[in-house]
PDB file of C-alpha atoms in Angstrom:
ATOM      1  CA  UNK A  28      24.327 -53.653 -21.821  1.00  0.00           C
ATOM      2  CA  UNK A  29      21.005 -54.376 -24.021  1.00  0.00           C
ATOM      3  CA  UNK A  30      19.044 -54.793 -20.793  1.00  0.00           C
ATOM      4  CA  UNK A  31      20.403 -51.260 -19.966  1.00  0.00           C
ATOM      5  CA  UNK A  32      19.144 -50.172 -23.409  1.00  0.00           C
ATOM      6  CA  UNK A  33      16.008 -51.982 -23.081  1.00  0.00           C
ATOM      7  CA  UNK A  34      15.025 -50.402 -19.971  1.00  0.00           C
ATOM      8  CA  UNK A  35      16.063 -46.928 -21.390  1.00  0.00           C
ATOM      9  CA  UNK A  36      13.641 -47.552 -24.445  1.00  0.00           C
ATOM     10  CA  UNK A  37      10.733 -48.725 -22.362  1.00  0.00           C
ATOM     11  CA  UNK A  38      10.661 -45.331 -20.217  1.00  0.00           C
ATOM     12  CA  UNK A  39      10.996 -42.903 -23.664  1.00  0.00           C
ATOM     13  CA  UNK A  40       8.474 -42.326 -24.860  1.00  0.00           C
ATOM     14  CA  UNK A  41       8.355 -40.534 -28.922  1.00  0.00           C
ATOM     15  CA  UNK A  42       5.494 -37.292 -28.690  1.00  0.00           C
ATOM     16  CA  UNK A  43       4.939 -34.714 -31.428  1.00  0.00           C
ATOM     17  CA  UNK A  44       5.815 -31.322 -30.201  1.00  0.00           C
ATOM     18  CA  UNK A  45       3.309 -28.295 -31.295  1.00  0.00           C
ATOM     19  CA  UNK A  46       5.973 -27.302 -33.776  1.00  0.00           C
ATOM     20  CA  UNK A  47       5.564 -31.053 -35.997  1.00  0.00           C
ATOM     21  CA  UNK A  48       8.911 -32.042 -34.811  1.00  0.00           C
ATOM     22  CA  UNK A  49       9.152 -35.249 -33.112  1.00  0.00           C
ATOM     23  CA  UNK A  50      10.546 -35.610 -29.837  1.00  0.00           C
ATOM     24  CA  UNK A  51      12.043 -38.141 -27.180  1.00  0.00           C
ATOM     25  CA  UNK A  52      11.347 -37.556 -23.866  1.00  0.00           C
ATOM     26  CA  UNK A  53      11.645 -39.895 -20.189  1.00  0.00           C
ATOM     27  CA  UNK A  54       8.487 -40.478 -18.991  1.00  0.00           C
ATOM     28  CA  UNK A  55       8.104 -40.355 -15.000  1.00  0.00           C
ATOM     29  CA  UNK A  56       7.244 -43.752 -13.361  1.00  0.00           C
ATOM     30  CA  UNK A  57       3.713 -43.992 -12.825  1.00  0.00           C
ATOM     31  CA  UNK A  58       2.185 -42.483  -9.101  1.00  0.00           C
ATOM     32  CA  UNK A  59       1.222 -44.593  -6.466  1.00  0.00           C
ATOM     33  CA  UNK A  60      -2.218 -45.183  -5.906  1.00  0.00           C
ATOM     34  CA  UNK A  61      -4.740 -45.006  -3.103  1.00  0.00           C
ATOM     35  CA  UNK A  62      -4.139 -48.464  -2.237  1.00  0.00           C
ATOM     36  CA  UNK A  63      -1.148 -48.938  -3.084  1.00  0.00           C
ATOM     37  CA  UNK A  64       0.957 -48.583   0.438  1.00  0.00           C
ATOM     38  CA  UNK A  65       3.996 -46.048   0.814  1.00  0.00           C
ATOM     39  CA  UNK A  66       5.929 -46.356   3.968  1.00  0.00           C
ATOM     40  CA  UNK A  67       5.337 -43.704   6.069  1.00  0.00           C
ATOM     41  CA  UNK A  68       7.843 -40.321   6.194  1.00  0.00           C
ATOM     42  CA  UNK A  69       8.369 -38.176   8.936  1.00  0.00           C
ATOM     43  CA  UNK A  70       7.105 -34.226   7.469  1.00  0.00           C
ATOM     44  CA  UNK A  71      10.237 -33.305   6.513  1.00  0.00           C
ATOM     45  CA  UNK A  72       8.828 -30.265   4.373  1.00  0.00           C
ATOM     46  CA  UNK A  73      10.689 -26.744   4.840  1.00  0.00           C
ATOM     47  CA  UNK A  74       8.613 -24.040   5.082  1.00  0.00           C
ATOM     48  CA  UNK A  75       9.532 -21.550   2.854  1.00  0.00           C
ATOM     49  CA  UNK A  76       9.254 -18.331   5.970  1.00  0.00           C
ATOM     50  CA  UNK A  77       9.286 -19.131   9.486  1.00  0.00           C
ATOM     51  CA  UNK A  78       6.384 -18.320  11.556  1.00  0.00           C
ATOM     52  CA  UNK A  79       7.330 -16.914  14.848  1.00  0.00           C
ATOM     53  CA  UNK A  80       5.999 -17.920  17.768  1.00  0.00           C
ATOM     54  CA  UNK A  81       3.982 -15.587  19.848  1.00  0.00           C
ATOM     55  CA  UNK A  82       3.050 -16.111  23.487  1.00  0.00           C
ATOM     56  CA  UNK A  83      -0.149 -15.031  25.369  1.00  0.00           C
ATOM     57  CA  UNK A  84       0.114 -12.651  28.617  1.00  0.00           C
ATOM     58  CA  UNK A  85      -1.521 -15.875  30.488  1.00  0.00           C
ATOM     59  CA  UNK A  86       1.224 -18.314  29.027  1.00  0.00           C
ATOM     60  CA  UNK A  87       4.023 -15.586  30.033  1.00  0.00           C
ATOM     61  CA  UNK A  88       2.596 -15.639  34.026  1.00  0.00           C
ATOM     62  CA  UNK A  89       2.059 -18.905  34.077  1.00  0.00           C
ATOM     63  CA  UNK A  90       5.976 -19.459  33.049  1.00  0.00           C
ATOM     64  CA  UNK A  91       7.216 -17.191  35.119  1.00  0.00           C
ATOM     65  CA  UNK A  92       5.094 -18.564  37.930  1.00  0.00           C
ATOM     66  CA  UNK A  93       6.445 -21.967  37.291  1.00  0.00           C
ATOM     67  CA  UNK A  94      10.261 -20.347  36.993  1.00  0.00           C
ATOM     68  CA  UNK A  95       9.938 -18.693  40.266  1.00  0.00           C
ATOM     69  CA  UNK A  96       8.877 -21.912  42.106  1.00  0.00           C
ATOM     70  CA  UNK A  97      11.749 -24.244  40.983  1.00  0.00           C
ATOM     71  CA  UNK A  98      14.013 -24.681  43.836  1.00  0.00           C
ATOM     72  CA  UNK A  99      16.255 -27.589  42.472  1.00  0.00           C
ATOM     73  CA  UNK A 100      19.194 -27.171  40.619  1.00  0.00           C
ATOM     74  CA  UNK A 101      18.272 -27.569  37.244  1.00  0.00           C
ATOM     75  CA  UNK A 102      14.723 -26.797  37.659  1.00  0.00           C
ATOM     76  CA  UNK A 103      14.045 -23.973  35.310  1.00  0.00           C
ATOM     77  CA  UNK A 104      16.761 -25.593  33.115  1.00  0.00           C
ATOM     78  CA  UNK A 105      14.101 -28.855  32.817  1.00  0.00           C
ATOM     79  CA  UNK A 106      11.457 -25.977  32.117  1.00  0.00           C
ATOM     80  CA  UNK A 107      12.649 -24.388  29.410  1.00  0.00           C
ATOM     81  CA  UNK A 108      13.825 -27.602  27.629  1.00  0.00           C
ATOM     82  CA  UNK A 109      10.439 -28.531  28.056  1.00  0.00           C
ATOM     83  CA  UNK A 110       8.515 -25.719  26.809  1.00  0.00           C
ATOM     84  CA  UNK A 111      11.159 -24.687  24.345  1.00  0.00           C
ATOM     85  CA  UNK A 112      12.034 -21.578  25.420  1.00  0.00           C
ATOM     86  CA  UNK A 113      15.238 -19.596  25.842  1.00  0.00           C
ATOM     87  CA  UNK A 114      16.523 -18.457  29.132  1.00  0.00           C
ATOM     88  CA  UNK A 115      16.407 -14.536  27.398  1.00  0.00           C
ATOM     89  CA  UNK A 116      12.593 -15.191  27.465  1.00  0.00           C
ATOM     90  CA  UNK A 117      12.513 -15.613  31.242  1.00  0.00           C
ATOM     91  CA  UNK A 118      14.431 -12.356  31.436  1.00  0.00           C
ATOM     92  CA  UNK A 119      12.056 -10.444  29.289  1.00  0.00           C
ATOM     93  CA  UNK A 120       9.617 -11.037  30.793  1.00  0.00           C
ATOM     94  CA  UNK A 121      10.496 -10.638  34.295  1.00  0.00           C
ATOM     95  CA  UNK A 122      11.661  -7.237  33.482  1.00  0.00           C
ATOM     96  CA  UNK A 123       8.113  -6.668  32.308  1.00  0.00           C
ATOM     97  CA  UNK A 124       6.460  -7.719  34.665  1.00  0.00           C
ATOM     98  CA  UNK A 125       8.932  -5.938  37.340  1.00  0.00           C
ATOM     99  CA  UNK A 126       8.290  -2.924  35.294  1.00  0.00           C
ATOM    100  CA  UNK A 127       4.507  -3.513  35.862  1.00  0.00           C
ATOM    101  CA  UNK A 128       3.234  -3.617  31.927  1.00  0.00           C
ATOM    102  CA  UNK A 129       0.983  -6.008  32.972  1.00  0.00           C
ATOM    103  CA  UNK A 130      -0.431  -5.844  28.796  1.00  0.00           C
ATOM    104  CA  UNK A 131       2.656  -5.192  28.281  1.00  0.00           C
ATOM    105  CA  UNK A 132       3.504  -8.879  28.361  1.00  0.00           C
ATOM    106  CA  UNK A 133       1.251  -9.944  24.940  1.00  0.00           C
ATOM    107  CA  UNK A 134       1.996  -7.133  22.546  1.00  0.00           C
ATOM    108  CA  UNK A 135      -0.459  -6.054  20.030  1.00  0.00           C
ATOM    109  CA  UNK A 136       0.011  -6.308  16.296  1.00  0.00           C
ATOM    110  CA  UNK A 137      -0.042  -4.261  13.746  1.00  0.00           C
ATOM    111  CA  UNK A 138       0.824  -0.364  13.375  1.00  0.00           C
ATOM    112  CA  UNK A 139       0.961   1.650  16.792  1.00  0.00           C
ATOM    113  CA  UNK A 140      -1.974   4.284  17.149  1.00  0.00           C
ATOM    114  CA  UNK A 141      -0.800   7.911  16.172  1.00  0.00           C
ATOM    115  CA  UNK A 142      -1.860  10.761  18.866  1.00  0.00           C
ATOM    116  CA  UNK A 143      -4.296  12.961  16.667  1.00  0.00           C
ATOM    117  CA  UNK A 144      -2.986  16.391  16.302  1.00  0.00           C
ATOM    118  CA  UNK A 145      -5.445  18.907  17.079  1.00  0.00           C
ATOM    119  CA  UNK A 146      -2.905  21.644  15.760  1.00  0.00           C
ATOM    120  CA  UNK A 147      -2.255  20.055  12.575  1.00  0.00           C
ATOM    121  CA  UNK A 148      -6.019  19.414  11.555  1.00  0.00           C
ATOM    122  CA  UNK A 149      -6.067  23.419  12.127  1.00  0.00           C
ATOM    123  CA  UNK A 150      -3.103  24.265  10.368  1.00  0.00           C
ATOM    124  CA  UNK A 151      -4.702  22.257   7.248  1.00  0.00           C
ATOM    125  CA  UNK A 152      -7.832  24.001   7.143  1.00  0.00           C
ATOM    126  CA  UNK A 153      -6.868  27.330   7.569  1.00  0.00           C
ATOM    127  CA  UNK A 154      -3.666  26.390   4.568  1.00  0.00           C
ATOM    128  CA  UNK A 155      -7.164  25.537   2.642  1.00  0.00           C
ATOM    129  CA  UNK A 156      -8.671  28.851   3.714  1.00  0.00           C
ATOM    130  CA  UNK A 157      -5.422  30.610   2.526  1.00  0.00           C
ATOM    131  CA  UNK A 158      -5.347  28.797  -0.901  1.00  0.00           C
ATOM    132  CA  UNK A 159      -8.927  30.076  -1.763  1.00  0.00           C
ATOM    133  CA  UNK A 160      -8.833  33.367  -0.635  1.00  0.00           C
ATOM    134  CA  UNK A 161      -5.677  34.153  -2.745  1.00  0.00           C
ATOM    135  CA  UNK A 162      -7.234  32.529  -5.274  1.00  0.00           C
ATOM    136  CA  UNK A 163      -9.898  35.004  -4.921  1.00  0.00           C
ATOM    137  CA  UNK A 164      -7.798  37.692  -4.588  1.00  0.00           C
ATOM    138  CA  UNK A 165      -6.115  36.877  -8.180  1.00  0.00           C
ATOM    139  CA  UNK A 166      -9.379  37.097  -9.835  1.00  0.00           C
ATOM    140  CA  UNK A 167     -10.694  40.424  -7.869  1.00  0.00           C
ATOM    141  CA  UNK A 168      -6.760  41.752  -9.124  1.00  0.00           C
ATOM    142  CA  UNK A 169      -7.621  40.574 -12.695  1.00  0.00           C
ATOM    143  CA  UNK A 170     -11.093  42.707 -12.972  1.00  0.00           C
ATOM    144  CA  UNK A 171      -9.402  45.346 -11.848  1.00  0.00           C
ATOM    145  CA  UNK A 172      -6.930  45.467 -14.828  1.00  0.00           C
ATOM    146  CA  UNK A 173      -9.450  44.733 -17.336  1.00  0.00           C
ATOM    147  CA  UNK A 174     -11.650  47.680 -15.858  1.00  0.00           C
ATOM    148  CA  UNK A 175      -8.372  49.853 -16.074  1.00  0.00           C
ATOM    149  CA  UNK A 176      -7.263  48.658 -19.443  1.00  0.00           C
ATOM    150  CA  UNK A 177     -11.474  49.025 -20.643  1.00  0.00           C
ATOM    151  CA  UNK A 178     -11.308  53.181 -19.327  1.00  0.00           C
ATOM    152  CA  UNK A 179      -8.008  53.766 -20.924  1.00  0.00           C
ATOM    153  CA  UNK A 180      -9.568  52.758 -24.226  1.00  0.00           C
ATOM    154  CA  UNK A 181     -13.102  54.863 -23.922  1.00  0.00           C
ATOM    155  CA  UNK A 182     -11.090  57.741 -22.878  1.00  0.00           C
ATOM    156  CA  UNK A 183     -11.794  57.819 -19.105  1.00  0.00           C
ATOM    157  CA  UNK A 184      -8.631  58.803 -17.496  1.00  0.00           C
ATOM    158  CA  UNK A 185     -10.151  61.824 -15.852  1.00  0.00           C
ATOM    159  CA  UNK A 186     -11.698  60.039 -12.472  1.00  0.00           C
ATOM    160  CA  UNK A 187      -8.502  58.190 -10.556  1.00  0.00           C
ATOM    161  CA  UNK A 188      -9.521  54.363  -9.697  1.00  0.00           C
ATOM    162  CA  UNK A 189      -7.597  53.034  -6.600  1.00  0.00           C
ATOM    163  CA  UNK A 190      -5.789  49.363  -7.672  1.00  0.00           C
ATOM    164  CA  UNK A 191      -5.251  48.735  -4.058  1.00  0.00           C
ATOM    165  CA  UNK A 192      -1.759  48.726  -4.518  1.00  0.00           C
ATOM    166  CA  UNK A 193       0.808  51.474  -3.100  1.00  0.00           C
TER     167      UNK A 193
END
């Protein structure tokens, strides 16, 4: 038991926390060196996403090529175990390529263009156009009523003024 103990008080190590206090803590064993040797370890390292694979229009004819010129049994078995592919790949792309996408076959990233709308850059302007002349119209509608309101108080009811209202 003491050599237990001993070996427990060699790796603590007493450090003053910020507070004053004193504190007991486990310090790590030290890190090998440079030249120190570690036995070697297969990457065993998990990437935190997936990266998925993606497969040039070349690659995809060249497979397919391949896939179409096995004869054995087995033969595009062997192939796909090979290249590490799935048999739904195969059928994929041989619907693509029956279908004719020939570009089809390495798809582009990113967002699909959008068709411009002729219309709707119109419709915008002339909703602009709208907006400012009834803005204009407000403030031609507010003269008005101050002119009315002004001849009402000087007395000048005799002459009619048109509003532009019925």
């Amino acid at each position: 038991m003491t050599d237990t103990i001993k070996k427990h008080l060699s790796s603590t190590q007493i450090t003053e926390s910020p507070t004053g206090t004193r504190e007991a803590g486990r310090t790590s064993p030290p890190l090998p060196t440079d030249s120190q040797e570690q036995p070697s370890r297969p990457n065993t390292e998990v990437l935190e996403k997936a990266v998925r694979r993606r497969f040039t229009a070349d690659y995809k004819r060249r497979i397919l090529s391949e896939a179409d010129a096995c004869t054995e049994p087995g033969g595009i078995g062997k192939l796909l175990r090979r290249e590490g592919l799935y048999s739904s790949n195969l059928t994929n792309w041989r619907s693509q390529r029956n279908q004719g996408i020939r570009d089809g076959l390495s798809r582009s990233r990113g967002r699909k263009p959008q068709e411009k709308n002729l219309l709707a850059d119109e419709n915008t302007r002339l909703q602009k156009e709208i907006q400012r002349l009834h803005k204009r119209l407000m403030q031609a509608q507010t003269i008005i009523d101050v002119q009315k309101k002004l001849s009402q108080l000087l007395g000048m009811n005799d002459s009619p003024v048109y509003d532009g209202r019925p």
